[in-house]
Short mmCIF file of C-alpha atoms in Angstrom, two decimals:
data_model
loop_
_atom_site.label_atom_id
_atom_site.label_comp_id
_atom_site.label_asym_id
_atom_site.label_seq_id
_atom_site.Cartn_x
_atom_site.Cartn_y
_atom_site.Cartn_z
CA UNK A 12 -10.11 114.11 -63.61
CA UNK A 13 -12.04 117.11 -64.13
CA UNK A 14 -10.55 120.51 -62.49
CA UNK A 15 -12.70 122.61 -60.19
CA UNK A 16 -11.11 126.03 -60.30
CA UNK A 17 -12.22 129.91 -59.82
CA UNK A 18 -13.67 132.16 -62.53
CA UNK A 19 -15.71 135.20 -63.28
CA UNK A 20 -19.14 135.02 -64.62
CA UNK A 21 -21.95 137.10 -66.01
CA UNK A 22 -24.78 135.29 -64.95
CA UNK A 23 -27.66 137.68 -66.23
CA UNK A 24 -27.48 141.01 -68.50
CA UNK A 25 -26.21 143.67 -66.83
CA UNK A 26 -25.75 142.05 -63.29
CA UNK A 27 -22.23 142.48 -61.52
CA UNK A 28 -19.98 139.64 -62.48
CA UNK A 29 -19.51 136.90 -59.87
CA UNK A 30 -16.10 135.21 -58.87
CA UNK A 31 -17.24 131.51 -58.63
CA UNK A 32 -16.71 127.48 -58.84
CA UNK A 33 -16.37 125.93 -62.37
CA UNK A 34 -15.81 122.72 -63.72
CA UNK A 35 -13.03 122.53 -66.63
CA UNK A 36 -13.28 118.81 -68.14
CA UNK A 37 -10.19 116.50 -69.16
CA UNK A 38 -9.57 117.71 -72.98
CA UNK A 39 -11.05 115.57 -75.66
CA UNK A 40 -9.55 114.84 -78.78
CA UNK A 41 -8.14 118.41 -80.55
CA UNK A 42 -8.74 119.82 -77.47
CA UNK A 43 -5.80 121.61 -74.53
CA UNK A 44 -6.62 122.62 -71.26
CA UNK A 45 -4.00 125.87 -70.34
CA UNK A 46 -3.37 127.02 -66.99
CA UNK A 47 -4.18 131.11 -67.25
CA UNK A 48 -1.61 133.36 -66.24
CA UNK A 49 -3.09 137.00 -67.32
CA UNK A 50 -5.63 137.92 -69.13
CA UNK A 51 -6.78 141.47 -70.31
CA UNK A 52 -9.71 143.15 -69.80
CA UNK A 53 -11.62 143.60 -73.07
CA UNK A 54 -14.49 146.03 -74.26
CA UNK A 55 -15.74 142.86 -75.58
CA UNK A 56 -16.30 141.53 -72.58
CA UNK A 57 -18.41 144.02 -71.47
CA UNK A 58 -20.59 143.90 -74.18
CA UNK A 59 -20.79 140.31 -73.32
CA UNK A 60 -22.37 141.28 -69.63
CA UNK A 61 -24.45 143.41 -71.55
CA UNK A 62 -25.90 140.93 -73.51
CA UNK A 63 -24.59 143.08 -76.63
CA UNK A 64 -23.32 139.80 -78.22
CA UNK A 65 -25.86 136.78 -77.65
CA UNK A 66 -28.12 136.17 -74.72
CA UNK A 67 -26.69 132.83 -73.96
CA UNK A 68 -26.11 133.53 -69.96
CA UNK A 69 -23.97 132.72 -68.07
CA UNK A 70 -21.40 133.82 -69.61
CA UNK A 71 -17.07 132.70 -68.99
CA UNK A 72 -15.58 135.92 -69.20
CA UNK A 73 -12.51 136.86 -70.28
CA UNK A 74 -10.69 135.52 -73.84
CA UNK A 75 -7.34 138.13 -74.17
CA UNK A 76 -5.06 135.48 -72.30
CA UNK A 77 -1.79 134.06 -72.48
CA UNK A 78 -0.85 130.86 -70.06
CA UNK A 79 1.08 127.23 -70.09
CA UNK A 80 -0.50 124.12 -71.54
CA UNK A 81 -1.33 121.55 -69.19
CA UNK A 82 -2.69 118.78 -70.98
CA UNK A 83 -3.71 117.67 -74.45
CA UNK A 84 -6.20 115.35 -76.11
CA UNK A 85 -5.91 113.04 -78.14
CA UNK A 86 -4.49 113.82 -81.94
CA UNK A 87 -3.02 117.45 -80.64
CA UNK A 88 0.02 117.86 -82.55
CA UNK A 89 0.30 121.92 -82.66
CA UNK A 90 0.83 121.99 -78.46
CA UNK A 91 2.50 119.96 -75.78
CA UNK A 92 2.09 120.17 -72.11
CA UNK A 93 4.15 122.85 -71.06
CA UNK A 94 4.05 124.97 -73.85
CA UNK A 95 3.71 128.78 -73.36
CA UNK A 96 0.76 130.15 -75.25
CA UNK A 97 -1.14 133.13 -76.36
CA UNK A 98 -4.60 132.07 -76.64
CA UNK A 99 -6.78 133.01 -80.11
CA UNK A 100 -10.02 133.29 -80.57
CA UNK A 101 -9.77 132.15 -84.75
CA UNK A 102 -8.46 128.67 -84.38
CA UNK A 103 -7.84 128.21 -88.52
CA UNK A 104 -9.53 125.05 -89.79
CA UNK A 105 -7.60 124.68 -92.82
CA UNK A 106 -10.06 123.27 -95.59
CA UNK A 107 -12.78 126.20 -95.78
CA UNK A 108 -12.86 128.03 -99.27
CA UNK A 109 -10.81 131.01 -97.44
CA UNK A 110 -8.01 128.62 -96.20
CA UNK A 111 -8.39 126.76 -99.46
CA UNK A 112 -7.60 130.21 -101.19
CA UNK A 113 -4.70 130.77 -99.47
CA UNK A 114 -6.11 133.88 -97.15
CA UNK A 115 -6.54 131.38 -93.69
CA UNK A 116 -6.38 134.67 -91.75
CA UNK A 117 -10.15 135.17 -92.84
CA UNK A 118 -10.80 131.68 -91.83
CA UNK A 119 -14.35 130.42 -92.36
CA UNK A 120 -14.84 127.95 -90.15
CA UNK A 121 -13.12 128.73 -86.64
CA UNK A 122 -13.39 126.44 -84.21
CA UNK A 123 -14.05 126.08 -80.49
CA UNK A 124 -13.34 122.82 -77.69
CA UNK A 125 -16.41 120.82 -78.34
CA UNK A 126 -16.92 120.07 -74.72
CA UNK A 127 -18.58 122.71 -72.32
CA UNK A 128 -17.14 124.06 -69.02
CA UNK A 129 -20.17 124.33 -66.21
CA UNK A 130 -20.95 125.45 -62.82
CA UNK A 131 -21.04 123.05 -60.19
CA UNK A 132 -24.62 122.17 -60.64
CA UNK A 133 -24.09 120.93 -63.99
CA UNK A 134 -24.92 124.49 -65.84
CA UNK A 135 -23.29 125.06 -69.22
CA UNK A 136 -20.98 127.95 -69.43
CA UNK A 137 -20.84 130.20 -72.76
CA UNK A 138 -17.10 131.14 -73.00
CA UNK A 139 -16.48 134.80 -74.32
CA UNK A 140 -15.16 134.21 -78.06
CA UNK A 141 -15.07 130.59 -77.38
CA UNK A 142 -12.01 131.16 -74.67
CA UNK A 143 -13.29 132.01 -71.24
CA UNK A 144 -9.96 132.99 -69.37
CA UNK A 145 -10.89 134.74 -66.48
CA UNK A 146 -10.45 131.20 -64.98
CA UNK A 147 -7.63 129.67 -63.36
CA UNK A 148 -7.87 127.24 -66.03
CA UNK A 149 -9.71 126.88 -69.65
CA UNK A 150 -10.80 124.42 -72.25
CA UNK A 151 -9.73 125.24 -75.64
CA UNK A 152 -9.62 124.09 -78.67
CA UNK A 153 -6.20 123.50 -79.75
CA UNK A 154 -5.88 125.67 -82.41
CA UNK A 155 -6.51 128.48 -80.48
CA UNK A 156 -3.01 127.91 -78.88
CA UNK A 157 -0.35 130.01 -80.27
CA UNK A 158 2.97 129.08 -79.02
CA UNK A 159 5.84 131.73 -78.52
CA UNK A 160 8.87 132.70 -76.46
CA UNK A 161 8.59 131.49 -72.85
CA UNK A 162 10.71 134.64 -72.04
CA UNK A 163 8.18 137.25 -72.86
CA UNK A 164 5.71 138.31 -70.02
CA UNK A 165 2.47 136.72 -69.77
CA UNK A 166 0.58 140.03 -68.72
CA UNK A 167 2.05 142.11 -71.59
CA UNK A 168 1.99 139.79 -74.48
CA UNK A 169 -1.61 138.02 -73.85
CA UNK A 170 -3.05 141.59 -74.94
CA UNK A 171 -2.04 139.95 -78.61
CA UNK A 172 -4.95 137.45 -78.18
CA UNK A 173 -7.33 140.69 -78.75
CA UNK A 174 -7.25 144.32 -78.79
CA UNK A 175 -3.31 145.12 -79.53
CA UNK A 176 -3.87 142.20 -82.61
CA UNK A 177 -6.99 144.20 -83.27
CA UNK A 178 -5.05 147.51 -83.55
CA UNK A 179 -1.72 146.61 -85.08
CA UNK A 180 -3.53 144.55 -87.68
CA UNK A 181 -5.97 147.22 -89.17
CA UNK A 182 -3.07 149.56 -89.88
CA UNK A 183 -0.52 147.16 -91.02
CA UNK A 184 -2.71 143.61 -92.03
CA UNK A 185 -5.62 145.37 -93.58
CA UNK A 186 -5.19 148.97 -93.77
CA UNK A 187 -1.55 148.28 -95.81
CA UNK A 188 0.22 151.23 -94.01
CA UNK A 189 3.88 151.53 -95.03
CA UNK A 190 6.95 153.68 -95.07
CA UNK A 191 6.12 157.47 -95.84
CA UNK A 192 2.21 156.83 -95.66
CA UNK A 193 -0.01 159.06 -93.88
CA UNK A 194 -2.42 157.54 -91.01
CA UNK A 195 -5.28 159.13 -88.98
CA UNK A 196 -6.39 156.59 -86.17
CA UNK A 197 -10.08 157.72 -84.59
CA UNK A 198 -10.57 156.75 -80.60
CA UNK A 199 -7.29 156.24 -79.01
CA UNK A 200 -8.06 153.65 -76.72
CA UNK A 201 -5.62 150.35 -76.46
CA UNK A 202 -6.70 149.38 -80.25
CA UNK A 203 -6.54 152.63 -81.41
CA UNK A 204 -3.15 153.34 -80.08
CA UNK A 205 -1.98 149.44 -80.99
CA UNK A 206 -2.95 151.07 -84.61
CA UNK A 207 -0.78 153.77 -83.73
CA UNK A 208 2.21 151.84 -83.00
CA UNK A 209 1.67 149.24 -85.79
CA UNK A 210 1.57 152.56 -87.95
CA UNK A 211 5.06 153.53 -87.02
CA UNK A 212 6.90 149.95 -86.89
CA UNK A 213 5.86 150.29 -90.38
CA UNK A 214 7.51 153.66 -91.15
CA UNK A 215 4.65 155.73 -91.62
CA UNK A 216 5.72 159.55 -91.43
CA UNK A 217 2.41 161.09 -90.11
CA UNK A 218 0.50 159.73 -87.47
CA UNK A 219 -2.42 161.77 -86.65
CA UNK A 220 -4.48 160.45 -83.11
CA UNK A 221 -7.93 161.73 -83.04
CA UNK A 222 -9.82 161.68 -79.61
CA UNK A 223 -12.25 164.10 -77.46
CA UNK A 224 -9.94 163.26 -74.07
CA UNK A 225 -6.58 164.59 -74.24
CA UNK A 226 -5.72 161.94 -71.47
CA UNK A 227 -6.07 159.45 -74.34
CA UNK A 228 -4.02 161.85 -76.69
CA UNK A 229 -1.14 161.84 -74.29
CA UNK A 230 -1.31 158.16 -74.78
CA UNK A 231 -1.50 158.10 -78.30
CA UNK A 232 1.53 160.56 -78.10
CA UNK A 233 3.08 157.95 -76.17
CA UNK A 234 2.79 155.07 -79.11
CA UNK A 235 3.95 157.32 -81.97
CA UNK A 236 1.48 160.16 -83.11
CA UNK A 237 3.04 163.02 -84.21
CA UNK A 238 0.08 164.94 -84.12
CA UNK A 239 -3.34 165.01 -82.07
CA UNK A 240 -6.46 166.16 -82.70
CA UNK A 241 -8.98 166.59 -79.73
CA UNK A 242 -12.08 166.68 -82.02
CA UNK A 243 -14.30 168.05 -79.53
CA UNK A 244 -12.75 171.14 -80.29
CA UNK A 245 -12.04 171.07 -83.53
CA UNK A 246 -13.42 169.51 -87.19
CA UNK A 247 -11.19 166.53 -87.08
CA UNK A 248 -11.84 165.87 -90.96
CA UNK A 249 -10.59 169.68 -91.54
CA UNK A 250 -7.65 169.15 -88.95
CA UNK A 251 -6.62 165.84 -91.12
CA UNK A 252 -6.71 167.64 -94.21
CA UNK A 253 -4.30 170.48 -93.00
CA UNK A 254 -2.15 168.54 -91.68
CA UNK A 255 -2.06 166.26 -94.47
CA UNK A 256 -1.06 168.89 -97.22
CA UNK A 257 -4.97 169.56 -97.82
CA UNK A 258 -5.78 166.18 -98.99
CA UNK A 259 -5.97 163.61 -96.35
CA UNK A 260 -4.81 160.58 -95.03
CA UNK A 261 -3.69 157.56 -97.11
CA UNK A 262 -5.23 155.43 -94.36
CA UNK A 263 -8.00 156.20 -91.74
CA UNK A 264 -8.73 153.49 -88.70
CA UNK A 265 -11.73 154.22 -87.05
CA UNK A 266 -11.31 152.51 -83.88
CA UNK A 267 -14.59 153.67 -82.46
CA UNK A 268 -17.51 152.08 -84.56
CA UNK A 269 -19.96 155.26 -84.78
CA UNK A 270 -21.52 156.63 -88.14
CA UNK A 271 -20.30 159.63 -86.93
CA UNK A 272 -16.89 158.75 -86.37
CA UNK A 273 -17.15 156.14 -89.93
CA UNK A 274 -18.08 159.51 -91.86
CA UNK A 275 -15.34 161.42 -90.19
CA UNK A 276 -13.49 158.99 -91.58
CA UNK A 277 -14.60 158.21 -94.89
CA UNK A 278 -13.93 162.20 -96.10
CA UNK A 279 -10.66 162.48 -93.55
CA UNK A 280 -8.97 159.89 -96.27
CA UNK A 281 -6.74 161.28 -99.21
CA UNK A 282 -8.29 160.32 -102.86
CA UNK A 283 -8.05 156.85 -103.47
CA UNK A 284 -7.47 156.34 -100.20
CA UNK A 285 -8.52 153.34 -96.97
CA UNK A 286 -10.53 153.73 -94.62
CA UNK A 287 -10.43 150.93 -92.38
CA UNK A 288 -13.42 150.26 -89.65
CA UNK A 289 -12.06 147.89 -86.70
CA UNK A 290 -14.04 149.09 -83.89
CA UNK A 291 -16.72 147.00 -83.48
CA UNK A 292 -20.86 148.99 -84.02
CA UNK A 293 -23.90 148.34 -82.05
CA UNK A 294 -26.41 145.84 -84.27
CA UNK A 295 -28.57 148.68 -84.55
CA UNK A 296 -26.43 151.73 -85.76
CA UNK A 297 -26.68 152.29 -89.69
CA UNK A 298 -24.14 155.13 -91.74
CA UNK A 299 -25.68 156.72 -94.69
CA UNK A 300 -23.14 158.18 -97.62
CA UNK A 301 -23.54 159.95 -100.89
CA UNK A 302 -23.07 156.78 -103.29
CA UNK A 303 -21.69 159.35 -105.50
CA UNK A 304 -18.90 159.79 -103.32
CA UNK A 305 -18.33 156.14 -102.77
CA UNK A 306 -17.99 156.42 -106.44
CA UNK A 307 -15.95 159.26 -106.41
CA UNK A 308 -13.49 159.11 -104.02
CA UNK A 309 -12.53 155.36 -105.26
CA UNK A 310 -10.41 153.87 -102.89
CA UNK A 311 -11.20 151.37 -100.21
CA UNK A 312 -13.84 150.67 -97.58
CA UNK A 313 -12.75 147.79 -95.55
CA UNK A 314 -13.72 146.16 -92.43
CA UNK A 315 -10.51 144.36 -90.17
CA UNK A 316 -11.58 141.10 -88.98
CA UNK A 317 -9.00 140.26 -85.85
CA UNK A 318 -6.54 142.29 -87.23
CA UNK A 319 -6.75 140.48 -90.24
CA UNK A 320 -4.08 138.07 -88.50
CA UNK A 321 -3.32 134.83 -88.53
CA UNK A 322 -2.12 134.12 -85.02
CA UNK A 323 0.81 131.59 -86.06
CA UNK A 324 2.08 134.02 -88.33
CA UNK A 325 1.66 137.53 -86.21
CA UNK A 326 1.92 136.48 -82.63
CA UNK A 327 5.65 134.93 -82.19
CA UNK A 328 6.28 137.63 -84.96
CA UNK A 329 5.35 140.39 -82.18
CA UNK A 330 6.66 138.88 -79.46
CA UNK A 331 9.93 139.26 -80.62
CA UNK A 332 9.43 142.58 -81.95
CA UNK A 333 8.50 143.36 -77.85
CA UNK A 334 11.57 141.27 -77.04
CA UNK A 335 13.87 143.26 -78.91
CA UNK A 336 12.38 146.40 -77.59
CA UNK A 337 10.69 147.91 -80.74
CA UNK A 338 6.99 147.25 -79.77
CA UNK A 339 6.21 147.94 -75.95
CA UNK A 340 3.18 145.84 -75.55
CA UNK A 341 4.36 146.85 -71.43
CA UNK A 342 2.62 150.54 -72.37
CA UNK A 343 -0.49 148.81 -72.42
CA UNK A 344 -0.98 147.47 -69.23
CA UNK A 345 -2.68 149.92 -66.82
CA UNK A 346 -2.66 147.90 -63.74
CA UNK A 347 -2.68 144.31 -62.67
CA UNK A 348 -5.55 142.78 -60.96
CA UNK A 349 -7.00 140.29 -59.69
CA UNK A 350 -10.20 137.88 -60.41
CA UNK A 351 -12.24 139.69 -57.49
CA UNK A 352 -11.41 143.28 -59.30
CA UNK A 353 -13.18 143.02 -62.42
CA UNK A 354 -16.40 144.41 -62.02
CA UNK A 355 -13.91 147.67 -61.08
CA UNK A 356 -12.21 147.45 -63.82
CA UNK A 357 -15.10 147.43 -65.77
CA UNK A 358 -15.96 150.57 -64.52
CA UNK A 359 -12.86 152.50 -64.86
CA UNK A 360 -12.38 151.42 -68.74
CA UNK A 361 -16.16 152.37 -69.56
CA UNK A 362 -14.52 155.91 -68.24
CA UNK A 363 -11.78 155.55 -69.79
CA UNK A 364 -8.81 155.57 -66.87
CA UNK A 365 -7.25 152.34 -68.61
CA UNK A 366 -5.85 151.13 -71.97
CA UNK A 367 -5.62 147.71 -70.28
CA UNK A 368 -6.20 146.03 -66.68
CA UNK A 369 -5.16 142.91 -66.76
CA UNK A 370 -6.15 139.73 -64.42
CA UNK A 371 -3.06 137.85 -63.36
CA UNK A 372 -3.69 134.25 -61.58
#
């Protein structure tokens, strides 16, 4: 029988969310319904209120989630009831041209459950990134279940599903950093400092954070920067440079998704050098750069989709890095909440008091 549980919904553009009824349906076949037991509170679902992703209202909010299975359709073989999961928003199809390439982590053709959660009255719910876990309960497709260690804490490792994937993954998936590389990392919120820690798992030597709040630099100190730059003070480009020998970083993240901060970026880089861009622009903002330079500079200009991850791979691989104590995913939970706080939490990460809230059901 179909659940009735609670959830949060944006039911027009920039109207407070609303804690109310839905309808989660049986699963269908390749489908899992999972019982949520924390899920993080994402940029991304902002933008979603703020109809800076689709207009298709009302939105299920909420998608950075980890929980237990509690039932499967029929022909689920990756799941069983039971199972402890971080939840995914690239469920890997397997036979696109990218999966047929052997790169699945840039996936194609992700998938979501085909059936649609609603409101009471029968209204069809859009789920943020095809998830929807500020719910007591969600309908996913199966392949966005990513089994791990039972052990590890729900509230901590769920931030995988998004942002601390996000982070780790431009610096070590796409952004290549290794042992004795040089990283600059611009906007130190929680992907920006996930980049930060990724950076020095991976052995890289200098770690420079570049932010305009030193709140968020005492963070980023936190996670393994050895040095800040507070670039409302200073030229960060300049400040990378000297810090970097005068010729800048072998990899630059910018976690912020700005021309300004792209361009800070793109000359903050050492000659031949990455800059990687994972935080996510507004549709409208456009960079302009000397193609010369492009030329010039060689080197690469990439984009991180997800962390460039592929969650079977990266996920249990992180959990037991947090297990064992060498990745504190705990650093990057602000507070717990619950479903009725939020709209408040909404508030205090557009100020930026958090790196995470998370909901806990």
């Amino acid at each position: 029988m179909p659940n009735t549980v609670k959830g949060v919904i944006a039911r027009a553009k920039g109207a407070p969310v609303e804690v109310v009824d839905i309808v989660v349906p049986d699963p269908g076949p390749g489908e899992a319904v999972v019982a949520v037991q924390a899920c993080g509170v994402c940029h991304t679902d902002l933008h979603y209120r703020e109809g800076g992703i689709n207009d298709e209202f009302p939105f299920l909010l909420g998608h950075e989630a980890a929980g237990v299975v509690e039932s499967v359709g029929e022909g689920v073989t990756e799941v069983a009831p039971g199972d402890f999961v971080i939840l995914n928003w690239r469920a890997v199809c397997g036979q696109c041209r990218a999966c047929q390439k052997g790169t699945p982590q840039y996936c194609f053709n992700t998938h979501n459950a085909t059936q649609k959660m609603t409101l009471t009255d029968g209204t069809e719910l859009s789920p943020a990134l095809g998830i929807g876990a500020f719910a007591e309960k969600t309908l996913v497709a199966a392949g966005q279940c990513t089994k791990v260690d039972p052990e590890a804490d729900p509230a901590a490792v769920g931030l995988l599903g998004c942002g601390v994937m996000a982070g780790f993954g431009a610096a070590v998936n796409t952004g290549g950093i290794g042992r004795g590389d040089s990283i600059a990392v611009i906007g130190c919120g929680g992907v920006g400092n996930a980049a930060i820690a990724g950076a020095k798992l991976a052995g890289a030597t200098t770690i420079i954070a570049v932010d305009i709040d030193d709140r968020k630099l005492d963070w980023a100190t936190g996670f393994g920067a050895t040095h800040t730059v507070n670039s409302s003070a200073e030229d960060p480009v300049e400040a990378i440079r000297k810090l970097t020998d005068g010729h800048g970083a072998d990899v630059v993240v910018d976690a912020v998704g700005r021309p300004e901060t792209y361009e800070q970026a793109f000359y903050a880089r050492d000659l031949a050098g990455t800059v990687v861009l994972v935080g996510v622009p507004s549709p409208e903002v456009q960079v302009t750069l000397p193609l010369i330079e492009v030329f010039g500079r060689g080197g690469a200009l990439k984009s991180s989709w997800y962390g460039d991850c592929l969650p079977s791979r990266d996920f249990p691989m992180l959990v037991d890095l947090y297990k064992q104590g060498r990745f504190d995913l705990d650093a990057f939970v602000s507070e717990t909440i619950g479903l009725d706080d939020v709209e408040a939490a909404f508030t205090k990460m557009h100020h930026g008091e958090v790196l995470r809230s998370v909901v806990q059901l």
